[in-house]
Coordinates of C-alpha atoms and ligand atoms in Angstrom, one line a residue:
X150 CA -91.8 -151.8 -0.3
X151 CA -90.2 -149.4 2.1
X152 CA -90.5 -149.5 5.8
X153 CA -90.9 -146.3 7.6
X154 CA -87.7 -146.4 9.5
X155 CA -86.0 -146.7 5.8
X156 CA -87.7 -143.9 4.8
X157 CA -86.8 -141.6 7.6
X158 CA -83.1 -142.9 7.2
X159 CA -83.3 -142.0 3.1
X160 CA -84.9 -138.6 4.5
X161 CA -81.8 -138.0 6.7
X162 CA -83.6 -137.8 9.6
X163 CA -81.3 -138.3 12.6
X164 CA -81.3 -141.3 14.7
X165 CA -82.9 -139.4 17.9
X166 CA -86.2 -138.0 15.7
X167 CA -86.2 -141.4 13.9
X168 CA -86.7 -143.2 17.4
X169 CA -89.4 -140.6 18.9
X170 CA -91.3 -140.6 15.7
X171 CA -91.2 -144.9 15.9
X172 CA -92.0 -144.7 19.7
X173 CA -95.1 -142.5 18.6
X174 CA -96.1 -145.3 16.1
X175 CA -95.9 -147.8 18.8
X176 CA -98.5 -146.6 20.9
X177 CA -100.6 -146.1 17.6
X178 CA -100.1 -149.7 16.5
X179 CA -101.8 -150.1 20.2
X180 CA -104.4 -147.9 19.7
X181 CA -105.0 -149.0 17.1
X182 CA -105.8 -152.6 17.9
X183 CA -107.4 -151.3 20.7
X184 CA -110.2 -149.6 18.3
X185 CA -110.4 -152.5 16.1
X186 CA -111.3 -154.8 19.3
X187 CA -114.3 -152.1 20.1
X188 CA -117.6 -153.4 22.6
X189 CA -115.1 -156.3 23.0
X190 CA -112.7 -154.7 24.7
X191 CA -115.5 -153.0 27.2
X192 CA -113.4 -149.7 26.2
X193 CA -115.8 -147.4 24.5
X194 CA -118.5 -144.7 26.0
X195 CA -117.6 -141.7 28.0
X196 CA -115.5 -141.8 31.2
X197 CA -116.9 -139.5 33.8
X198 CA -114.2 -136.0 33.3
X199 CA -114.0 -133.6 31.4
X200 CA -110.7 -132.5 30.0
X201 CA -109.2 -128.9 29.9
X202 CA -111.7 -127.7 27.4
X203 CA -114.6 -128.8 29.0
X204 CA -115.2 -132.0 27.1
X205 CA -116.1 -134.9 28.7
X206 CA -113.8 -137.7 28.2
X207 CA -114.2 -140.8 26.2
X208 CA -112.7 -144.2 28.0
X209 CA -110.6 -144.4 24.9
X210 CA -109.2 -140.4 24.4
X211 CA -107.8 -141.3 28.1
X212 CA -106.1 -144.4 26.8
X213 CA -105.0 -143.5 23.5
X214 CA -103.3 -140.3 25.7
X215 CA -102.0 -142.6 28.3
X216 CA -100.7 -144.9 25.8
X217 CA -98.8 -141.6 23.8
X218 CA -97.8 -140.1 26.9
X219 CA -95.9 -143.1 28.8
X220 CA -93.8 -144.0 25.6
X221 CA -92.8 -141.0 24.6
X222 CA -91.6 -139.9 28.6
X223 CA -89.6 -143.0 28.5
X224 CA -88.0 -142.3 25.3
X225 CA -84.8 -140.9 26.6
X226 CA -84.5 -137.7 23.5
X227 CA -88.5 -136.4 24.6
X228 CA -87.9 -133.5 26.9
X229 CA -91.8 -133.5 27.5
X230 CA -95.0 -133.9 26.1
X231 CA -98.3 -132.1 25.4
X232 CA -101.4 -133.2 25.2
X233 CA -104.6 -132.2 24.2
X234 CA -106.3 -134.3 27.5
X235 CA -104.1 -132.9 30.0
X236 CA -104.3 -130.0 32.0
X237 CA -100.0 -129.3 32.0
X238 CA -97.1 -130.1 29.8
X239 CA -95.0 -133.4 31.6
X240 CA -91.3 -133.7 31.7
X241 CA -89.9 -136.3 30.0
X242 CA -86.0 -136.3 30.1
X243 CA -84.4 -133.1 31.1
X244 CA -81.3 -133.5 28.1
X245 CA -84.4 -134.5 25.3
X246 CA -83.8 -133.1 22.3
X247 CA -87.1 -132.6 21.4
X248 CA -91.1 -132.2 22.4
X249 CA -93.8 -134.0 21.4
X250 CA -98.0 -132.6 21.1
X251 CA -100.8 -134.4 20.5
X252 CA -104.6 -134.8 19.9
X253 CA -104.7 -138.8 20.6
X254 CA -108.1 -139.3 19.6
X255 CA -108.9 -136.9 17.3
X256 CA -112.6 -137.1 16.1
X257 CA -113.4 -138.8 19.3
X258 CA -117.3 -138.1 18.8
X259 CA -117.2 -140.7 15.9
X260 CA -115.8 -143.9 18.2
X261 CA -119.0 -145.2 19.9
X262 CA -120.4 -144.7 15.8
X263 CA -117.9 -146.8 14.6
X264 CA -116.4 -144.1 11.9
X265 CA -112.8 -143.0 11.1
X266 CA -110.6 -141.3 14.1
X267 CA -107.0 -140.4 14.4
X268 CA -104.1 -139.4 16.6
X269 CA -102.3 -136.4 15.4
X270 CA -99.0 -135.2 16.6
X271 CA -96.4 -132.5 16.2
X272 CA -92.8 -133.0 16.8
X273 CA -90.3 -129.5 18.2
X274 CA -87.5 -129.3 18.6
X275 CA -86.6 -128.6 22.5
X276 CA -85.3 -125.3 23.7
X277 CA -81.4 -126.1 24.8
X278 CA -81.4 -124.7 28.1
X279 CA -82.2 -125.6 32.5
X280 CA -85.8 -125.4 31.5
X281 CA -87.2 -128.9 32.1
X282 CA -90.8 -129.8 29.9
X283 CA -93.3 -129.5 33.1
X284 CA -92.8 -125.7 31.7
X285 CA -95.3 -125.0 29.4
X286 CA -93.3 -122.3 27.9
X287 CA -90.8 -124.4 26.4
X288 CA -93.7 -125.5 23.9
X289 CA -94.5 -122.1 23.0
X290 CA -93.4 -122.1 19.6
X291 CA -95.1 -120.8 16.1
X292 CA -95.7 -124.1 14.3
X293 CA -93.0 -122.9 11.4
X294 CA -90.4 -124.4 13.9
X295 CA -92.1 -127.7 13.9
X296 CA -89.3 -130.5 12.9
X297 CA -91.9 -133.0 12.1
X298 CA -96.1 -133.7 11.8
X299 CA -98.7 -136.3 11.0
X300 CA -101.8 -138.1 11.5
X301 CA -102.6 -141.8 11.8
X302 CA -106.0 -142.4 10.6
X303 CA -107.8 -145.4 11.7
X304 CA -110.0 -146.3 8.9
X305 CA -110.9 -149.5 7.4
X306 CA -107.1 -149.6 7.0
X307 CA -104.7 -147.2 9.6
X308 CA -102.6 -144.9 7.6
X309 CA -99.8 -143.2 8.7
X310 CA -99.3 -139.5 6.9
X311 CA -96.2 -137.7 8.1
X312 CA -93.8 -135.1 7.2
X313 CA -90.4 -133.8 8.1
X314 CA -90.1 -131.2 5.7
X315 CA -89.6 -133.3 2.6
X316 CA -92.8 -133.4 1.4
X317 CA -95.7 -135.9 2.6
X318 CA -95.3 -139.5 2.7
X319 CA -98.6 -142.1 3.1
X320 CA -97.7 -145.4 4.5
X321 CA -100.2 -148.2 5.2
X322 CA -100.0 -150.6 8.4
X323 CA -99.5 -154.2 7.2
X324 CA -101.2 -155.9 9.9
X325 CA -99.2 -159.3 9.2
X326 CA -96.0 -157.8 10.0
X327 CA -97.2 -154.6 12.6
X328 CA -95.4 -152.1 10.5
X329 CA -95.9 -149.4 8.3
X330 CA -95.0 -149.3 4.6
X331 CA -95.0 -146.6 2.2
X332 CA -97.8 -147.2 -0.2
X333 CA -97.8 -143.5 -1.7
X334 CA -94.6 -141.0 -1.8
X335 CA -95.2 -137.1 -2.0
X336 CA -98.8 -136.6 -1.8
X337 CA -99.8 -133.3 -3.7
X338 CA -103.2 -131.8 -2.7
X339 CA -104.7 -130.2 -6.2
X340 CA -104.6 -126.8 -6.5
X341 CA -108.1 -126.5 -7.5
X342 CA -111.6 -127.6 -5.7
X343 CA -115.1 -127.5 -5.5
X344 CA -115.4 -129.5 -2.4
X345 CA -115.9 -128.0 0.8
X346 CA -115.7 -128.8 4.8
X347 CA -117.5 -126.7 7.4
X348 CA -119.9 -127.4 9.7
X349 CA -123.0 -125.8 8.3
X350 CA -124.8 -125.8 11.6
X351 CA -122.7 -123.1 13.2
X352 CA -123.3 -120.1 10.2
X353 CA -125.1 -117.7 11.6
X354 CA -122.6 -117.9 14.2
X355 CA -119.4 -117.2 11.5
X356 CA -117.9 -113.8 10.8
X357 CA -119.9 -111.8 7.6
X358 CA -116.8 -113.2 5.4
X359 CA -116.9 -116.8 6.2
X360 CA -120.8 -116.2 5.3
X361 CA -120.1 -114.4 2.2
X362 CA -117.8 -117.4 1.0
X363 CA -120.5 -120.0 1.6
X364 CA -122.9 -118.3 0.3
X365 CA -121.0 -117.7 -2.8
X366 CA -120.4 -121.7 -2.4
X367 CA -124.0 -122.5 -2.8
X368 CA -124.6 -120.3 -5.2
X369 CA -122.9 -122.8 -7.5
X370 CA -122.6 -122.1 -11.6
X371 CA -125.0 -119.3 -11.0
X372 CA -123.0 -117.2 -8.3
X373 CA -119.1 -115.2 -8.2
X374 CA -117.5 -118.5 -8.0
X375 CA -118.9 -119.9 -11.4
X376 CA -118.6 -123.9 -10.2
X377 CA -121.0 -126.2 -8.0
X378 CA -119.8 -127.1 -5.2
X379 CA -119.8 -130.3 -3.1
X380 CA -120.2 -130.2 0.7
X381 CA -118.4 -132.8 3.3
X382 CA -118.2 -133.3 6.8
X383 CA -117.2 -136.7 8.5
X384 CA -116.6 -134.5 12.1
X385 CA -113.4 -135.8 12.1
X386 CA -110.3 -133.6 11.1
X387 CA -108.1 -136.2 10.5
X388 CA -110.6 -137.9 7.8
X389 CA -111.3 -134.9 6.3
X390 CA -107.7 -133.6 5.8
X391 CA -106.6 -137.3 4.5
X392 CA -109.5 -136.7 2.1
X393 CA -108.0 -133.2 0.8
X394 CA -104.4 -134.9 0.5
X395 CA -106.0 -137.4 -1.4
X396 CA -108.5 -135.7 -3.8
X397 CA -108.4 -131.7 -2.8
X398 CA -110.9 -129.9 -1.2
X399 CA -110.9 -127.2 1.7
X400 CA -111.5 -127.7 4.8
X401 CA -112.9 -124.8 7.3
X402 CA -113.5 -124.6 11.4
X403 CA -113.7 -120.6 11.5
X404 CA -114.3 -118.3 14.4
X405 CA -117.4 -117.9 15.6
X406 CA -119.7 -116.2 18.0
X407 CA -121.2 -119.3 19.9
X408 CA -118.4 -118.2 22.9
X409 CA -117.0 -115.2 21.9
X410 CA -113.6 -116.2 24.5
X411 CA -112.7 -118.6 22.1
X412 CA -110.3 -118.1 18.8
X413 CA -112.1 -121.5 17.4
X414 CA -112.5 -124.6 18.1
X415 CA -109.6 -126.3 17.0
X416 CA -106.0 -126.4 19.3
X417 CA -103.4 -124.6 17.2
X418 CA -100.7 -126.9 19.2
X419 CA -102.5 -130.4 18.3
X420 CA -104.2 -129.6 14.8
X421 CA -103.5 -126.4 13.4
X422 CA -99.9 -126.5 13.2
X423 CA -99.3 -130.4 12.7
X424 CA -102.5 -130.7 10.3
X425 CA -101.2 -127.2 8.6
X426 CA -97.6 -129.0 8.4
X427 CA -98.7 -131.8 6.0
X428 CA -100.9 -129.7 4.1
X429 CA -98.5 -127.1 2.8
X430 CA -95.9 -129.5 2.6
X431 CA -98.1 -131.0 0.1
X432 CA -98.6 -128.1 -1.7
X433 CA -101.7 -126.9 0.3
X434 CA -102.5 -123.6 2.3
X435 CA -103.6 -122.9 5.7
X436 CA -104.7 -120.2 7.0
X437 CA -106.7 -118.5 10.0
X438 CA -108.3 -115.7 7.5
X439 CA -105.7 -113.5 8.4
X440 CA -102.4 -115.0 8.9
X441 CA -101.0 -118.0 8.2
X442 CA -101.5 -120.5 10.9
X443 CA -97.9 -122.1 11.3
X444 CA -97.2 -118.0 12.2
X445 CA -99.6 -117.5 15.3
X446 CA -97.3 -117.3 18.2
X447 CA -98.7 -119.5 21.2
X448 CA -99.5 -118.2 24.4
X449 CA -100.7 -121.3 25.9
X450 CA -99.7 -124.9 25.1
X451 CA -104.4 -125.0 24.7
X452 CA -104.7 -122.1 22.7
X453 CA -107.5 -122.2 20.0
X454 CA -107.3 -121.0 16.7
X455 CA -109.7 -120.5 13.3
X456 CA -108.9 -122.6 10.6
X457 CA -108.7 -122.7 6.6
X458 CA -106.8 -125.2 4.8
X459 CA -106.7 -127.0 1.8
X460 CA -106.3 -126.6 -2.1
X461 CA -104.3 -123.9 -2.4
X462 CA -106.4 -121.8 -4.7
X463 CA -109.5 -122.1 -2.9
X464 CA -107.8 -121.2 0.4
X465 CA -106.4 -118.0 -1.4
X466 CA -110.6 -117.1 -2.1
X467 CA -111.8 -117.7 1.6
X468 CA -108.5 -115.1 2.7
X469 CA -109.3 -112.9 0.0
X470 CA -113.0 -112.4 1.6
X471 CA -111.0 -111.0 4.6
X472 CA -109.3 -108.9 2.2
X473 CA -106.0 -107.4 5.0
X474 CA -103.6 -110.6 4.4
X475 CA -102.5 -112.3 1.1
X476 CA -100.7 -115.6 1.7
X477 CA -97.5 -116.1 1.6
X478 CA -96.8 -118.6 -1.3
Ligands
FDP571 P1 -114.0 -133.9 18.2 O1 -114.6 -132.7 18.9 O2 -115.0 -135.0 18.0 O3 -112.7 -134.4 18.7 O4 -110.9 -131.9 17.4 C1 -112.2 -131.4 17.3 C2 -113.1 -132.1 16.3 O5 -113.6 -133.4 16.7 C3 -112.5 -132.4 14.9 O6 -111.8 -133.6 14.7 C4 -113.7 -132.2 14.0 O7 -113.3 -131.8 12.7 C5 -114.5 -131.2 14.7 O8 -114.1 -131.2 16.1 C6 -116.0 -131.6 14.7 O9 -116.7 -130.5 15.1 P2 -118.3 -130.5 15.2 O10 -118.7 -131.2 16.5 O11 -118.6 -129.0 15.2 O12 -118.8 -131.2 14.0

C-alpha cells in the first residue's frame, strides 16, 4: 500500500508542499491520540474564552490549534498561518513559500459526546513579496488559488482526505506504524441524491428559496422533486462531507436571519474553500446560492459565508431556486 509521502511524490507535488502538508499530519497524528486518550487525558470541557467569533473555547480546539500552529511556524517554507481560534494571522518564515488555514477542531460541539470531529486545512500559495504573514492581507485569496485542501476525520478510524488538484485521495492512519496509507484513490461523489444536510432547527430563519427547496424535499414522491428524501445531520462538517464523498448527498448551512451581520455560519477561509476543494475535485459542487464559493473574494481572513455542496445535480436544484447564477461546470 502506498504511503502518503509516495503519493504526493507520484502527484508531482514539490518537496516544499510535500513537507508542509506532512508537518500538518504530524500535529494530527497528535491530536489525534490526544482525542482517543479522552477523560483520561483530563483534556475535554470548555476552557474559559471565547474565540473571534464568540464561541467559547473547548480545552481541546486550543490544543489541537496550538499543536497546528507551532509546527507549521517552524516549518521553514510556511510564511504564516491562519486559524480559525485566533484573533490575527502569525508569521511563520518571511521567504515561506506558502500559507496555511485551519479549523483544528472542527465539529468541536461533538468532543465532550464522544462523536466524529476533524481538523480541516487549506494550503496557498504565499504572495512573493516584503509582506511578512502577521498581515492578514496576504491570506486574502478566492479559494480557486488554493494549491492544496483536506480534512482528517477522527472517527472510529482517522482518515485523511486531501487534494492537490488531482482528484481526491482517502488514506487511513495505520496506528501500528503512525502513518497514513491510501486505502481509496479518486473518490467520486455521485451525481445524484436524495440525502440531505441542514440543520432543520434554523428554517424559519433561511431565505424563502432555501425554504422552497426543503419543502419541496419533504414533499418526497408526491412533490416537484418526485423522490423521498433522507435527512442527516451529525453537526460536524467534516463527518458530513466524508459522508457525501463516500455515498452522495448535499450538504447545506445557508444564510439566515438569526444575526442578520453574518453571511453564515461557516468560515469561507477554514471550510468553505478547503471543504469546496475536495468536493469539486471529486466531481461535486459548491455553491453559496449565488456564486460559486471558491470565487468569493475575502475581505477578512474570518469572513463567513452560506454554503451548498455536494452531489452535483442536487446542488444545481438548490442554485436553481435562487434562479440569477447557473454553475459553472
Ligand atoms: P461547530 O460549531 O461544533 O464547530 O464549524 C461549525 C460547525 O460545528 C460545523 O462543523 C457543523 O456542521 C455546524 O457548525 C453545526 O452547526 P449547528 O450547531 O447549527 O448544528
Amino acid at each position: 500500500m502506498k504511503r502518503l509521502d509516495q503519493v504526493l511524490s507520484n502527484d508531482g507535488v514539490s518537496a516544499e508542499l510535500e513537507l508542509v502538508i506532512k508537518d500538518t499530519m504530524v500535529a494530527c497524528k497528535d491530536i489525534a491520540y490526544k482525542l482517543g486518550q479522552g477523560e483520561l487525558a483530563g483534556i475535554l470541557g470548555a476552557t474559559e474564552d471565547e474565540n473571534i467569533q464568540g464561541e467559547t473555547q473547548k480545552m481541546l480546539d486550543v490544543i489541537s490549534n496550538d499543536l497546528l500552529k507551532d509546527i507549521l511556524c517552524a516549518n521553514p517554507y510556511v510564511k504564516g498561518v491562519g486559524s480559525e481560534e485566533e484573533d490575527y494571522t502569525i508569521a511563520g518564515h518571511a521567504d515561506g513559500k506558502y500559507l496555511v488555514t485551519f479549523d483544528p477542531l472542527d465539529g468541536s460541539s461533538n468532543i465532550d459526546v464522544n462523536l466524529s470531529v476533524g481538523t480541516i486545512f487549506s494550503i496557498l500559495e504565499a504572495p512573493n513579496d516584503n509582506r511578512t504573514g502577521d498581515d492578514q492581507a496576504v491570506f486574502l485569496q478566492p479559494g480557486n488559488k488554493q494549491v492544496a485542501a483536506g480534512y482528517v476525520l477522527y472517527g472510529p478510524s482517522t482518515l485523511l482526505v486531501m487534494t492537490t488538484g488531482k482528484g481526491v485521495n482517502l488514506f487511513t492512519l495505520d496506528t501500528n506504524v503512525g502513518e497514513f496509507v491510501l486505502t481509496k484513490e479518486q473518490l467520486k461523489v455521485t451525481e445524484d441524491t436524495a440525502e440531505f444536510a441542514i440543520n432543520m432547527s434554523n428554517q424559519r430563519f433561511w431565505e424563502p428559496e432555501m425554504q422552497q427547496y426543503i419543502d419541496d424535499c419533504l414533499q418526497g414522491e408526491e412533490g416537484p422533486l418526485g423522490k423521498r428524501y433522507n435527512m442527516r445531520w451529525v453537526a460536524s462538517m467534516v463527518a458530513e462531507v466524508h459522508r457525501i464523498l463516500i455515498r452522495g448527498g448535499i450538504f447545506m448551512y445557508p444564510y439566515d436571519s438569526r444575526d442578520p451581520t453574518k453571511a453564515g455560519k461557516l468560515r469561507l477561509m477554514y471550510e468553505g474553500n478547503p471543504m469546496s476543494m475536495i468536493v469539486e475535485q471529486a466531481g461535486g459542487l459548491s455553491s453559496t446560492g449565488r456564486m460559486c464559493i471558491m470565487d468569493v473574494e475575502p475581505k477578512d481572513i474570518h469572513d463567513r459565508v452560506p454554503v451548498i455542496l455536494g452531489s452535483k445535480n442536487e446542488v444545481t436544484k438548490v442554485v436553481a431556486m435562487f434562479g440569477d447564477y447557473i454553475p459553472k461546470k
